[in-house]
Coordinates of C-alpha atoms in Angstrom, one line a residue:
M1 CA -12.6 115.3 167.2
S2 CA -11.5 112.8 165.1
G3 CA -13.9 114.3 162.3
S4 CA -12.3 117.4 162.5
S5 CA -8.7 116.0 162.4
S6 CA -10.0 114.5 159.6
D7 CA -11.0 117.8 157.6
T8 CA -8.2 119.7 158.5
A9 CA -5.9 117.0 156.9
G10 CA -8.1 116.9 153.5
L11 CA -8.1 120.7 153.5
T12 CA -4.2 121.3 153.8
E13 CA -3.6 118.4 151.2
S14 CA -6.4 120.4 149.1
D15 CA -4.4 123.6 149.5
G16 CA -1.0 122.3 148.8
F17 CA 0.4 122.3 152.4
H18 CA 2.6 120.3 153.9
S19 CA 3.9 120.3 157.3
P20 CA 7.6 120.7 157.5
T21 CA 7.9 117.4 160.0
T22 CA 5.8 115.4 158.4
A23 CA 5.6 114.3 154.5
A24 CA 2.4 113.0 153.7
V25 CA 1.5 110.3 150.9
P26 CA -1.6 111.2 149.1
I27 CA -4.3 108.9 148.8
G28 CA -4.3 107.0 145.7
A29 CA -0.4 108.1 144.4
V30 CA 1.1 105.0 142.6
T31 CA 5.0 104.8 143.2
P32 CA 6.7 104.4 140.4
K33 CA 8.2 100.9 139.8
Q34 CA 11.8 100.5 139.3
P35 CA 13.1 98.3 136.5
P36 CA 14.1 94.7 137.6
P37 CA 18.1 94.2 137.8
E38 CA 19.4 93.6 134.8
A39 CA 20.4 89.9 134.6
R40 CA 24.3 89.1 134.6
E41 CA 24.2 87.8 131.2
S42 CA 22.6 90.4 129.9
I43 CA 25.3 92.6 130.6
H44 CA 28.1 90.4 129.7
V45 CA 26.4 90.1 125.9
R46 CA 26.3 93.7 125.8
Q47 CA 29.9 94.0 126.7
L48 CA 31.1 91.0 124.1
V49 CA 29.2 93.3 121.6
I50 CA 30.7 96.4 122.5
L51 CA 33.8 94.8 122.5
S52 CA 33.8 93.1 119.1
F53 CA 33.1 96.3 117.4
W54 CA 36.0 97.9 118.8
A55 CA 38.1 94.5 118.2
I56 CA 37.0 94.9 114.4
V57 CA 37.9 98.4 114.2
V58 CA 41.4 97.7 116.0
F59 CA 42.5 94.6 114.9
L60 CA 41.0 94.9 111.6
G61 CA 39.6 98.4 110.1
L62 CA 43.1 100.6 111.3
P63 CA 45.5 97.7 109.5
I64 CA 43.5 98.1 106.3
W65 CA 43.0 101.7 106.7
W66 CA 46.7 102.1 107.7
W67 CA 47.8 99.7 104.6
T68 CA 46.0 101.2 102.0
T69 CA 46.6 105.1 102.7
S70 CA 50.3 104.4 104.2
V71 CA 52.6 106.4 101.9
F72 CA 55.6 104.7 100.8
R73 CA 58.8 106.1 101.5
A74 CA 61.8 104.2 99.8
R75 CA 65.2 105.2 102.3
L76 CA 68.0 107.5 100.0
P77 CA 70.9 108.3 101.1
L78 CA 70.3 111.7 102.3
Q79 CA 73.3 113.0 103.5
E80 CA 75.5 111.5 100.3
M81 CA 73.5 113.2 98.4
E82 CA 74.0 116.8 100.5
N83 CA 77.5 115.8 99.7
W84 CA 77.3 115.5 96.2
A85 CA 75.5 118.9 96.3
E86 CA 77.5 120.8 98.4
G87 CA 80.9 120.0 96.4
K88 CA 82.6 117.7 99.3
A89 CA 82.0 114.1 97.9
C90 CA 84.2 115.0 95.0
K91 CA 85.6 118.0 93.3
P92 CA 86.3 117.4 89.4
S93 CA 89.5 118.5 87.8
F94 CA 90.4 118.9 83.8
P95 CA 93.8 118.1 83.3
L96 CA 94.4 118.6 79.3
E97 CA 96.8 116.8 78.2
I98 CA 99.4 118.4 75.7
A99 CA 101.7 116.6 73.4
I100 CA 104.8 118.1 72.5
E101 CA 106.9 116.9 69.3
S102 CA 110.0 117.8 67.5
P103 CA 111.6 116.0 64.8
S104 CA 114.5 118.2 64.4
L105 CA 115.2 118.2 68.0
Q106 CA 117.2 116.3 70.6
Q107 CA 115.6 114.3 73.3
H108 CA 117.2 116.1 76.1
D109 CA 116.6 119.8 74.0
I110 CA 112.6 119.0 73.8
I111 CA 112.4 117.6 77.6
R112 CA 114.1 121.2 78.7
I113 CA 111.8 122.9 76.7
L114 CA 108.7 120.8 78.0
R115 CA 109.8 121.5 81.6
A116 CA 110.2 125.2 81.7
T117 CA 107.0 125.5 79.3
Q118 CA 105.5 123.6 81.8
H119 CA 106.4 125.3 85.0
A120 CA 105.7 128.8 82.9
L121 CA 101.8 127.4 82.7
D122 CA 101.9 126.5 86.2
D123 CA 102.7 129.7 87.4
R124 CA 100.2 131.4 85.4
N125 CA 97.4 129.4 86.1
D126 CA 94.9 130.8 88.7
F127 CA 92.2 128.2 88.5
S128 CA 93.8 124.7 89.5
P129 CA 90.7 122.4 88.2
H130 CA 91.7 123.2 85.0
H131 CA 95.1 122.9 84.1
L132 CA 97.4 121.8 81.1
R133 CA 99.7 118.8 81.4
L134 CA 102.7 118.8 79.0
R135 CA 103.7 115.6 77.5
V136 CA 106.8 114.4 75.1
G137 CA 105.1 113.1 71.9
N138 CA 105.1 109.7 70.8
N139 CA 107.1 109.9 67.7
L140 CA 109.6 111.9 68.7
A141 CA 112.2 109.6 70.1
A142 CA 111.8 107.1 67.1
T143 CA 113.2 109.9 65.1
N144 CA 116.0 111.2 67.5
G145 CA 117.0 108.4 69.8
S146 CA 118.0 105.0 70.0
Q147 CA 115.7 102.0 69.2
Q148 CA 115.5 101.7 73.2
Q149 CA 114.8 105.2 73.4
A150 CA 111.8 104.9 71.1
K151 CA 110.6 101.6 72.3
Q152 CA 110.2 103.2 76.3
H153 CA 108.6 106.4 74.7
E154 CA 106.1 104.4 72.8
T155 CA 105.4 102.4 76.1
L156 CA 105.1 106.0 78.1
G157 CA 102.7 106.9 75.1
Q158 CA 100.5 103.9 75.4
E159 CA 100.3 104.2 79.2
E160 CA 99.4 108.0 78.6
R161 CA 96.1 107.2 76.1
Q162 CA 95.2 104.8 78.7
H163 CA 94.8 107.3 81.2
G164 CA 94.1 110.5 79.2
E165 CA 93.1 111.9 76.1
T166 CA 95.4 114.3 74.0
A167 CA 94.1 117.5 73.7
L168 CA 96.6 119.1 71.4
T169 CA 99.6 118.5 69.9
V170 CA 102.4 121.1 69.5
R171 CA 105.0 120.6 66.8
L172 CA 108.2 122.4 67.1
A173 CA 109.8 123.2 63.9
P174 CA 112.9 125.6 63.1
Q175 CA 112.5 127.7 60.3
N176 CA 115.8 130.0 59.1
G177 CA 114.9 133.5 58.4
L178 CA 112.8 134.0 61.3
T179 CA 113.5 137.0 64.1
T180 CA 110.4 136.0 66.2
A181 CA 108.4 132.7 66.6
R182 CA 105.3 132.4 65.2
A183 CA 102.1 129.9 65.8
E184 CA 99.7 128.3 63.2
L185 CA 96.9 126.3 64.7
Q186 CA 95.2 124.1 62.1
P187 CA 91.5 124.7 61.5
H188 CA 90.8 120.8 61.0
S189 CA 92.8 119.0 63.4
P190 CA 94.0 119.5 66.8
L191 CA 97.5 120.6 65.9
L192 CA 99.7 124.0 66.5
N193 CA 103.0 124.4 64.6
I194 CA 105.7 126.7 66.2
L195 CA 108.1 127.9 63.8
Y196 CA 111.1 129.6 65.5
P197 CA 114.3 130.9 64.8
P198 CA 117.0 128.1 65.9
A199 CA 118.5 130.8 68.5
L200 CA 115.3 130.5 70.6
V201 CA 116.2 127.3 71.7
T202 CA 119.1 128.1 73.8
P203 CA 117.9 129.7 77.4
A204 CA 118.9 133.6 77.3
S205 CA 119.6 132.8 81.2
S206 CA 119.0 130.5 83.7
T207 CA 115.3 132.0 84.4
A208 CA 114.5 133.2 80.8
F209 CA 113.7 130.8 78.1
P210 CA 112.2 133.0 75.5
L211 CA 110.6 129.6 73.4
A212 CA 109.4 128.1 76.4
N213 CA 107.3 131.1 77.1
F214 CA 106.1 131.9 73.8
V215 CA 104.8 128.5 73.6
A216 CA 103.0 129.0 77.2
T217 CA 101.5 131.8 76.0
K218 CA 99.7 130.8 73.4
L219 CA 98.4 127.4 74.8
Q220 CA 97.1 130.1 77.2
D221 CA 95.5 131.9 75.0
L222 CA 94.0 129.0 73.0
F223 CA 92.2 127.5 76.7
A224 CA 91.5 130.9 78.0
E225 CA 87.8 131.0 77.2
E226 CA 87.2 127.2 77.9
Q227 CA 88.9 127.8 81.4
A228 CA 86.8 130.8 82.2
I229 CA 83.7 129.1 81.2
I230 CA 84.1 126.0 83.3
A231 CA 85.2 128.2 86.4
H232 CA 82.1 129.6 85.8
V233 CA 80.2 126.6 85.6
L234 CA 82.0 124.8 88.8
T235 CA 81.7 127.5 91.0
L236 CA 77.6 128.8 90.4
N237 CA 74.7 126.8 91.4
P238 CA 73.0 125.3 88.8
S239 CA 69.2 124.8 89.2
P240 CA 67.4 121.6 89.0
Y241 CA 66.4 121.9 85.6
G242 CA 70.4 122.3 84.4
S243 CA 70.5 126.0 83.2
H244 CA 72.0 129.0 84.4
Q245 CA 70.7 132.6 85.4
S246 CA 73.3 134.3 82.6
P247 CA 74.2 137.8 83.2
A248 CA 72.5 140.2 81.0
S249 CA 75.6 142.1 79.6
A250 CA 79.3 141.3 79.3
G251 CA 80.2 143.9 82.0
Q252 CA 77.9 142.0 85.0
L253 CA 79.8 138.6 83.3
S254 CA 83.1 140.2 84.1
S255 CA 82.1 140.8 87.4
T256 CA 80.4 137.2 87.8
L257 CA 82.8 135.3 86.5
T258 CA 85.7 137.3 88.3
A259 CA 83.5 136.9 91.8
S260 CA 82.8 133.4 91.2
V261 CA 86.6 132.2 90.8
A262 CA 87.8 134.1 93.4
S263 CA 85.3 133.0 95.8
S264 CA 86.5 129.3 94.4
K265 CA 88.2 127.1 97.2
D266 CA 90.7 126.5 94.0
F267 CA 91.7 129.9 93.2
R268 CA 95.3 130.8 93.8
P269 CA 95.0 134.6 95.6
G270 CA 97.6 137.5 93.9
H271 CA 97.3 135.5 90.6
T272 CA 94.0 136.5 89.0
R273 CA 94.2 138.3 85.9
P274 CA 91.1 140.2 84.7
L275 CA 89.2 138.8 82.0
S276 CA 89.8 141.2 78.6
H277 CA 86.7 142.8 77.2
E278 CA 86.9 140.7 74.3
L279 CA 86.8 137.8 76.1
T280 CA 83.9 138.7 78.3
T281 CA 82.0 139.6 75.2
R282 CA 82.3 136.3 73.6
L283 CA 81.4 134.7 76.8
A284 CA 78.3 136.8 77.3
S285 CA 77.1 135.9 73.7
R286 CA 77.9 132.6 74.2
A287 CA 75.5 132.4 77.5
T288 CA 72.7 134.5 75.1
R289 CA 72.8 131.9 72.2
A290 CA 73.8 128.5 73.6
L291 CA 70.4 126.2 73.9
R292 CA 69.5 124.2 77.5
Y293 CA 71.6 120.8 76.7
A294 CA 69.3 118.0 75.5
P295 CA 70.2 114.5 74.6
T296 CA 68.1 114.8 70.7
Y297 CA 68.5 118.0 68.7
H298 CA 65.9 118.3 65.7
I299 CA 67.5 120.7 62.5
T300 CA 65.2 122.0 59.5
I301 CA 66.6 123.4 56.8
S302 CA 64.2 125.2 54.6
L303 CA 64.2 127.2 51.6
F304 CA 61.9 129.9 51.0
T305 CA 61.5 132.2 47.9
P306 CA 59.1 134.8 47.0
N307 CA 58.4 133.2 43.4
A308 CA 58.0 129.6 41.7
W309 CA 61.8 129.6 41.4
P310 CA 64.2 127.5 42.6
S311 CA 61.8 124.9 42.3
S312 CA 64.5 121.9 43.1
W313 CA 67.4 121.9 45.2
E314 CA 70.6 119.4 45.8
I315 CA 70.1 119.5 49.6
E316 CA 70.0 115.8 50.1
S317 CA 74.1 115.7 48.9
A318 CA 74.6 119.3 50.2
I319 CA 74.0 118.0 53.2
A320 CA 75.8 114.7 53.0
E321 CA 78.9 116.7 52.3
Y322 CA 78.8 119.7 54.2
L323 CA 76.4 119.1 57.2
T324 CA 77.0 115.6 58.1
P325 CA 81.0 115.3 59.2
L326 CA 80.2 118.0 61.8
L327 CA 77.0 116.6 63.3
E328 CA 79.0 112.8 63.2
S329 CA 81.9 114.8 64.9
A330 CA 79.2 115.8 67.8
S331 CA 77.5 113.1 67.7
I332 CA 79.7 112.3 71.2
I333 CA 77.6 115.2 72.6
S334 CA 74.0 114.9 71.2
N335 CA 72.2 113.3 68.7
F336 CA 70.9 115.5 65.5
T337 CA 68.0 114.5 62.9
I338 CA 67.5 116.6 60.3
D339 CA 64.4 117.4 57.9
T340 CA 64.1 119.7 54.8
Q341 CA 61.3 121.8 53.5
T342 CA 60.5 124.5 50.4
Q343 CA 57.9 126.8 50.2
L344 CA 57.4 128.9 47.5
Y345 CA 55.7 132.6 47.2
A346 CA 56.9 133.0 50.4
S347 CA 56.2 137.3 51.1
F348 CA 57.8 139.1 53.9
S349 CA 56.2 140.0 57.1
P350 CA 54.0 142.8 57.0
S351 CA 55.9 144.8 59.1
V352 CA 59.4 144.3 57.2
Q353 CA 60.0 147.4 55.3
E354 CA 60.6 146.4 51.0
P355 CA 64.4 146.3 50.1
Q356 CA 65.7 149.5 49.1
Y357 CA 68.0 149.6 46.2
D358 CA 71.8 151.4 46.9
A359 CA 72.8 152.9 43.4
D360 CA 75.9 153.6 44.5
R361 CA 76.8 149.6 45.9
G362 CA 74.8 148.1 43.0
V363 CA 72.5 146.1 45.6
W364 CA 69.5 145.9 47.3
T365 CA 69.7 146.8 51.1
L366 CA 67.4 145.5 54.3
R367 CA 67.2 147.4 57.2
E368 CA 68.6 146.3 60.5
E369 CA 65.7 147.1 62.5
D370 CA 63.8 144.6 60.4
L371 CA 65.5 141.5 60.7
S372 CA 64.3 140.4 64.2
S373 CA 60.8 140.5 61.9
F374 CA 62.1 138.7 59.1
I375 CA 60.4 135.8 59.8
N376 CA 56.7 135.4 58.5
A377 CA 55.7 133.2 61.3
A378 CA 51.9 133.9 60.4
E379 CA 52.5 132.3 56.7
W380 CA 55.8 130.3 56.8
P381 CA 55.5 126.8 58.1
L382 CA 58.3 126.8 60.6
S383 CA 57.4 124.5 63.6
P384 CA 58.4 125.3 66.7
S385 CA 59.3 122.0 68.2
I386 CA 59.1 118.7 66.4
G387 CA 59.6 115.5 68.7
A388 CA 60.9 115.5 72.0
G389 CA 64.1 117.9 71.7
P390 CA 64.6 121.2 70.8
T391 CA 63.9 122.7 67.1
L392 CA 66.7 124.4 65.5
N393 CA 65.5 126.4 62.3
F394 CA 68.0 127.0 59.7
I395 CA 66.2 129.1 56.7
I396 CA 67.6 129.8 53.1
Y397 CA 66.1 132.8 51.6
V398 CA 66.5 133.5 47.9
P399 CA 65.2 136.8 46.7
D400 CA 63.3 137.6 43.5
S401 CA 65.9 138.0 40.4
S402 CA 64.6 142.1 40.5
A403 CA 66.1 142.2 44.3
T404 CA 69.5 140.6 43.6
P405 CA 71.9 141.0 45.3
L406 CA 70.1 141.4 48.4
V407 CA 72.3 141.9 51.5
I408 CA 72.2 144.2 55.1
K409 CA 72.3 147.5 55.2
D410 CA 75.8 148.9 56.6
S411 CA 76.9 145.8 57.7
Q412 CA 76.5 144.3 53.8
A413 CA 76.2 140.9 55.6
T414 CA 73.9 138.3 54.3
S415 CA 73.1 135.8 57.6
W416 CA 72.2 136.4 60.6
L417 CA 71.5 134.4 64.0
I418 CA 68.4 134.4 65.9
P419 CA 69.4 133.7 69.6
Q420 CA 68.0 130.1 70.6
W421 CA 66.0 129.7 67.7
G422 CA 68.2 129.2 64.3
G423 CA 69.7 131.6 61.2
V424 CA 68.6 132.9 58.6
M425 CA 70.9 133.0 54.8
I426 CA 70.5 135.2 52.1
L427 CA 71.2 133.2 49.2
N428 CA 72.1 135.5 46.0
P429 CA 72.7 132.5 43.4
S430 CA 75.7 133.8 41.3
L431 CA 75.0 133.8 37.4
P432 CA 76.9 134.4 34.8
P433 CA 76.9 137.9 32.8
S434 CA 75.1 136.4 30.1
R435 CA 72.2 135.2 32.6
K436 CA 72.2 138.4 34.9
G437 CA 68.4 139.0 35.8
A438 CA 67.6 135.6 34.9
Q439 CA 65.6 133.0 37.3
T440 CA 67.5 130.1 39.2
L441 CA 64.9 126.9 38.1
S442 CA 67.2 125.1 40.6
L443 CA 70.2 125.3 43.2
S444 CA 73.0 122.8 43.0
K445 CA 75.4 121.6 45.6
D446 CA 77.7 124.2 45.5
D447 CA 75.2 126.8 45.6
I448 CA 74.2 125.7 48.8
Q449 CA 77.7 125.4 50.0
P450 CA 77.8 128.9 51.6
A451 CA 74.9 128.6 53.5
L452 CA 75.2 125.3 54.8
L453 CA 78.8 126.0 55.9
V454 CA 77.5 129.4 57.9
F455 CA 74.8 127.1 59.3
S456 CA 77.6 124.8 60.7
H457 CA 79.0 127.6 62.6
Q458 CA 75.6 129.1 63.5
L459 CA 74.7 125.2 65.2
L460 CA 78.5 125.1 67.1
S461 CA 77.4 128.4 68.5
F462 CA 74.0 127.1 70.1
L463 CA 75.6 124.3 71.0
G464 CA 77.7 126.2 73.1
A465 CA 81.4 126.1 71.6
P466 CA 83.6 128.9 72.2
E467 CA 84.7 130.9 69.9
S468 CA 88.5 130.7 70.7
P469 CA 90.4 128.5 69.6
P470 CA 89.4 128.7 66.0
S471 CA 89.4 124.7 64.9
I472 CA 86.8 122.7 65.1
P473 CA 88.3 120.1 66.5
L474 CA 89.3 121.5 69.3
Q475 CA 86.0 123.8 70.0
L476 CA 84.5 120.2 69.8
Q477 CA 86.5 119.1 72.4
T478 CA 86.0 121.9 74.7
L479 CA 82.5 121.8 74.1
T480 CA 82.6 118.5 75.4
R481 CA 84.6 119.4 78.9
V482 CA 82.1 122.2 79.1
R483 CA 79.0 120.2 78.5
A484 CA 80.1 117.6 81.3
A485 CA 81.1 119.8 83.6
S486 CA 77.6 121.4 83.3
L487 CA 75.8 118.4 83.3
F488 CA 77.9 117.3 86.5
Q489 CA 76.9 120.2 88.4
S490 CA 73.5 120.0 87.1
A491 CA 73.0 116.1 88.3
S492 CA 74.5 117.3 92.0
S493 CA 72.8 120.3 92.3
T494 CA 69.4 118.2 91.5
M495 CA 70.4 115.5 94.3
G496 CA 70.5 118.0 96.7
S497 CA 67.2 119.5 96.1
L498 CA 66.3 116.1 96.2
A499 CA 67.1 115.5 99.7
R500 CA 66.2 118.9 100.9
L501 CA 62.3 117.7 99.2
T502 CA 62.4 114.5 101.1
V503 CA 63.0 116.3 104.4
A504 CA 60.9 119.4 104.2
L505 CA 58.0 117.0 103.0
P506 CA 57.6 114.1 105.2
S507 CA 54.2 113.0 103.5
I508 CA 55.3 113.0 100.5
A509 CA 55.8 109.2 98.5
I510 CA 58.8 108.2 97.2
P511 CA 58.8 105.0 95.1
R512 CA 61.1 102.4 94.5
T513 CA 62.1 104.4 91.2
V514 CA 63.4 106.9 92.6
S515 CA 65.3 105.2 95.2
T516 CA 66.9 103.5 91.9
A517 CA 67.2 106.6 90.1
V518 CA 69.4 108.1 92.9
E519 CA 71.7 105.2 93.5
V520 CA 72.2 105.0 89.6
T521 CA 72.9 108.7 89.4
L522 CA 75.3 108.7 92.2
S523 CA 77.4 105.6 91.1
H524 CA 77.5 107.7 87.2
L525 CA 78.5 110.8 89.7
E526 CA 81.4 108.8 91.0
A527 CA 82.6 107.4 87.7
T528 CA 82.4 111.1 86.0
C529 CA 84.6 112.8 88.5
S530 CA 87.3 109.9 88.2
A531 CA 87.0 110.0 84.6
L532 CA 87.6 113.7 84.5
K533 CA 90.5 113.5 86.9
A534 CA 91.9 110.7 84.7
G535 CA 91.7 113.0 82.0
R536 CA 88.9 110.8 79.6
F537 CA 86.6 113.0 79.0
S538 CA 84.5 111.6 76.4
A539 CA 83.8 108.8 79.0
G540 CA 83.0 111.6 81.6
L541 CA 80.8 113.0 79.3
E542 CA 78.6 109.6 78.9
H543 CA 78.7 109.2 82.4
A544 CA 77.6 112.9 83.1
K545 CA 74.7 112.1 80.5
T546 CA 73.3 109.6 82.7
A547 CA 73.4 110.9 85.4
E548 CA 71.6 114.1 84.9
M549 CA 69.1 111.7 82.9
A550 CA 68.6 109.3 85.9
A551 CA 68.6 112.4 88.8
E552 CA 65.8 114.3 86.4
R553 CA 64.0 110.9 86.1
G554 CA 63.9 110.8 90.1
F555 CA 63.4 114.3 90.8
F556 CA 60.1 114.3 88.5
E557 CA 59.0 111.2 89.2
R558 CA 55.3 111.4 88.5
S559 CA 53.7 109.6 91.7
M560 CA 56.3 111.5 93.7
V561 CA 55.1 114.7 92.5
G562 CA 51.4 114.4 93.1
Q563 CA 51.7 114.0 96.8
V564 CA 53.2 117.9 96.7
Y565 CA 49.6 119.0 96.1
F566 CA 47.5 117.2 98.6
P567 CA 47.8 118.9 102.3
D568 CA 46.3 117.3 105.2
E569 CA 43.0 119.7 105.2
H570 CA 42.1 117.5 102.0
K571 CA 42.3 114.6 104.4
V572 CA 40.1 116.1 106.8
A573 CA 37.7 116.7 104.5
V574 CA 37.5 113.0 103.2
Y575 CA 37.5 111.4 106.2
L576 CA 35.5 113.7 108.8
P577 CA 31.8 112.6 106.7
L578 CA 33.1 108.8 107.1
L579 CA 34.5 108.3 110.2
G580 CA 31.9 110.8 111.8
P581 CA 28.4 108.6 111.9
V582 CA 30.7 105.8 112.6
G583 CA 32.6 106.7 115.4
V584 CA 30.3 108.8 117.7
P585 CA 28.2 105.3 118.2
L586 CA 30.9 103.3 119.0
I587 CA 32.8 106.0 121.1
M588 CA 29.4 106.6 123.3
S589 CA 28.5 103.3 123.5
A590 CA 32.2 102.5 125.2
L591 CA 32.0 105.8 127.3
K592 CA 28.4 104.7 128.5
E593 CA 29.6 101.3 129.5
L594 CA 32.6 102.4 131.1
K595 CA 30.3 104.9 133.3
R596 CA 28.0 101.9 134.0
M597 CA 30.9 99.7 135.2
W598 CA 32.6 102.5 137.4
M599 CA 29.3 103.2 139.1
S600 CA 28.7 99.0 139.6
R601 CA 32.0 99.3 141.0
R602 CA 31.9 102.1 143.5
I603 CA 28.1 100.4 145.1
N604 CA 30.1 97.3 145.7
L605 CA 32.9 98.9 147.5
R606 CA 30.5 100.9 149.4
G607 CA 28.8 97.7 150.5
P608 CA 24.7 96.8 151.6

C-alpha cells in the first residue's frame, strides 16, 4: 500500500502533474538563497556618495556654468530712448535771427518796419519749428540815436549774440529815382541790401505796409527751400543708418513733403502753400546728388589727357587759392582731405563715340548719351574709396589740340556731375591766335581756376547744400542746420531701434560700452535740442555729430551683434552631448535610491 502510493507520487511528479490542493517540493531541489540584509553603514555611505555628487553639481557645477555662460545685460533707459525716438522728449526748433539795419532811418521807423515785417512773416509761416525772428541791428542806434540808446542797443546785441547766431543782415537803404523796391543779395557775405524809394517808408494804411511786405516776401523766398528740407527731415522717420529714402521724382517728392508737413503736429491748418515745381525739382535733385553724412570726405582731383601734354600743372597753388577757403568754411560740417594725380595717354571708354566736329559752331562735340560712360573705369586709376570716409572724384580732362574746343552737344556745356560719385570738367585751354592748335605743355593756376570753381559748386551739391539762396555763406548756414536736424533725427531713431532690439531679444548681450554710448547719446541729444532752440546752430551741429557717432557705436557693438546669430537650437546641440553621459547616471542613481527609501519606509510602516 505504501509502495503503491510511492509509485503514484513518482509518476505524478515525472509527468509534471501537480495536485490542485498540495504543492509537492521536488526531491533534491535547492531553494535560492537571499542576500544578507545590507548593513546600515553601507546604505549610509551610498547615500553620502550620491548626495556628494549632486552637491558638486548643484553648488559648484551650476554656479560655474551660470557664471561662464550668462549674458551680461547692462541696464538701459528704454522708456527714455523710446521717447526720443517718438519725439516726445524734445521737439527741436530753428529760430533764425535776422538783423535789420538802416543808417538813414530813425529808430522808431526801423522798429515800426520790424514789427510789421515780423507780423507778415508770422502770418505766412506754415511750419512753426522753422521761423524767422527779426531784431534791430547792433549799429543802428550808434548812427541815429543818442549815446544812451546806442549803449542800450549794444547791450541788447551782446545778449542776443550769446543766445543766437545772426543768420542774415538786412540793410535798408533809400534810393531816389526808384519806383519799386529792389533786393540785392551779396554772394560772399550774409547781407541782403534792400533799395527802396523813400515813399515806401510811410504805410499806405493801418494794415498795408508795402516795404514791410516786400521785405517779408524776400526773406520767405530766401529760406523757403531750407524750410521745406527741414520739414521733410523732421517729419519723416530716418533709418538707423542715418539716410532717408528719397522719392524718385519731383512729383512724388512734392506730395511726400506736403503730406509730411500736413501730418506734423506743428502744421497750421489753412496756411499751407503748395510747393512750386521749381522748388520740388531742386529738392529732388538734392536728394539724388547728396552723399550720406560722414565726418570726413576724401577729394581726389585728377588730370587726364589723351597724349603727353600737359605734363605739369600748378594744382597746389590753385587749390590753396580757389578751393581751400571753401573747405575751411565747411570744416564745421565735415573734414576734408585732398590728393591729386595725373594720367597721360588716357583714352576714352570703348563705348564712347569719338568726338564729332560741328562745322557751324566750330567746335568738337560729345553726345549727351555718352556722358554716363565717359569715365574709363577699366584703365583710369580711380579708386572708389580711400580711407574711412567717402571719396569724391573730380576729373579735369584736357582734350587733344586737334579736338579743341570740346563741348557737349546741344547744351554746349563743358562740365557735368555724376550723382554721389564726382564731377567732370573738360578744360579747353585758351591759347593766343599765334599758338592756335599747339599743345599746352603746362597748366597755370589761372588755367585751372574755372575747373576748381565748378568743382566747388559741385562739392556743395554733394554735401547737400540747397541751390537757393545764391550765397555761399547762407548755403553753408543752411547746410549746418539741415545736417544738425538730420543727425538729430538719425540718433534719436537709432535709440528707438536699440530699445526695441533689447526688448525683442532678451538673450542678447548688452555690454557696458553700449550703456555708456547710450548715456553719451542722450546727453548730447538734449544738448543739441537746447542749442537749436537757442539759435546756436554751430554748437547744435557739434552735439548732434557726437550723438550720432555714439548712437552708431552703441547700435553696432561687435560683441552684441554676434549674439543675434546664435539661436537656442545651437545651445541644445552643444550641451546635449556633454550633459547626457553625465546626467543620466546621476539621475538614475538618485531615482533608484529614492525608490529604495520609499519601499523601506512602507515596510516599516506595515510592521512585522
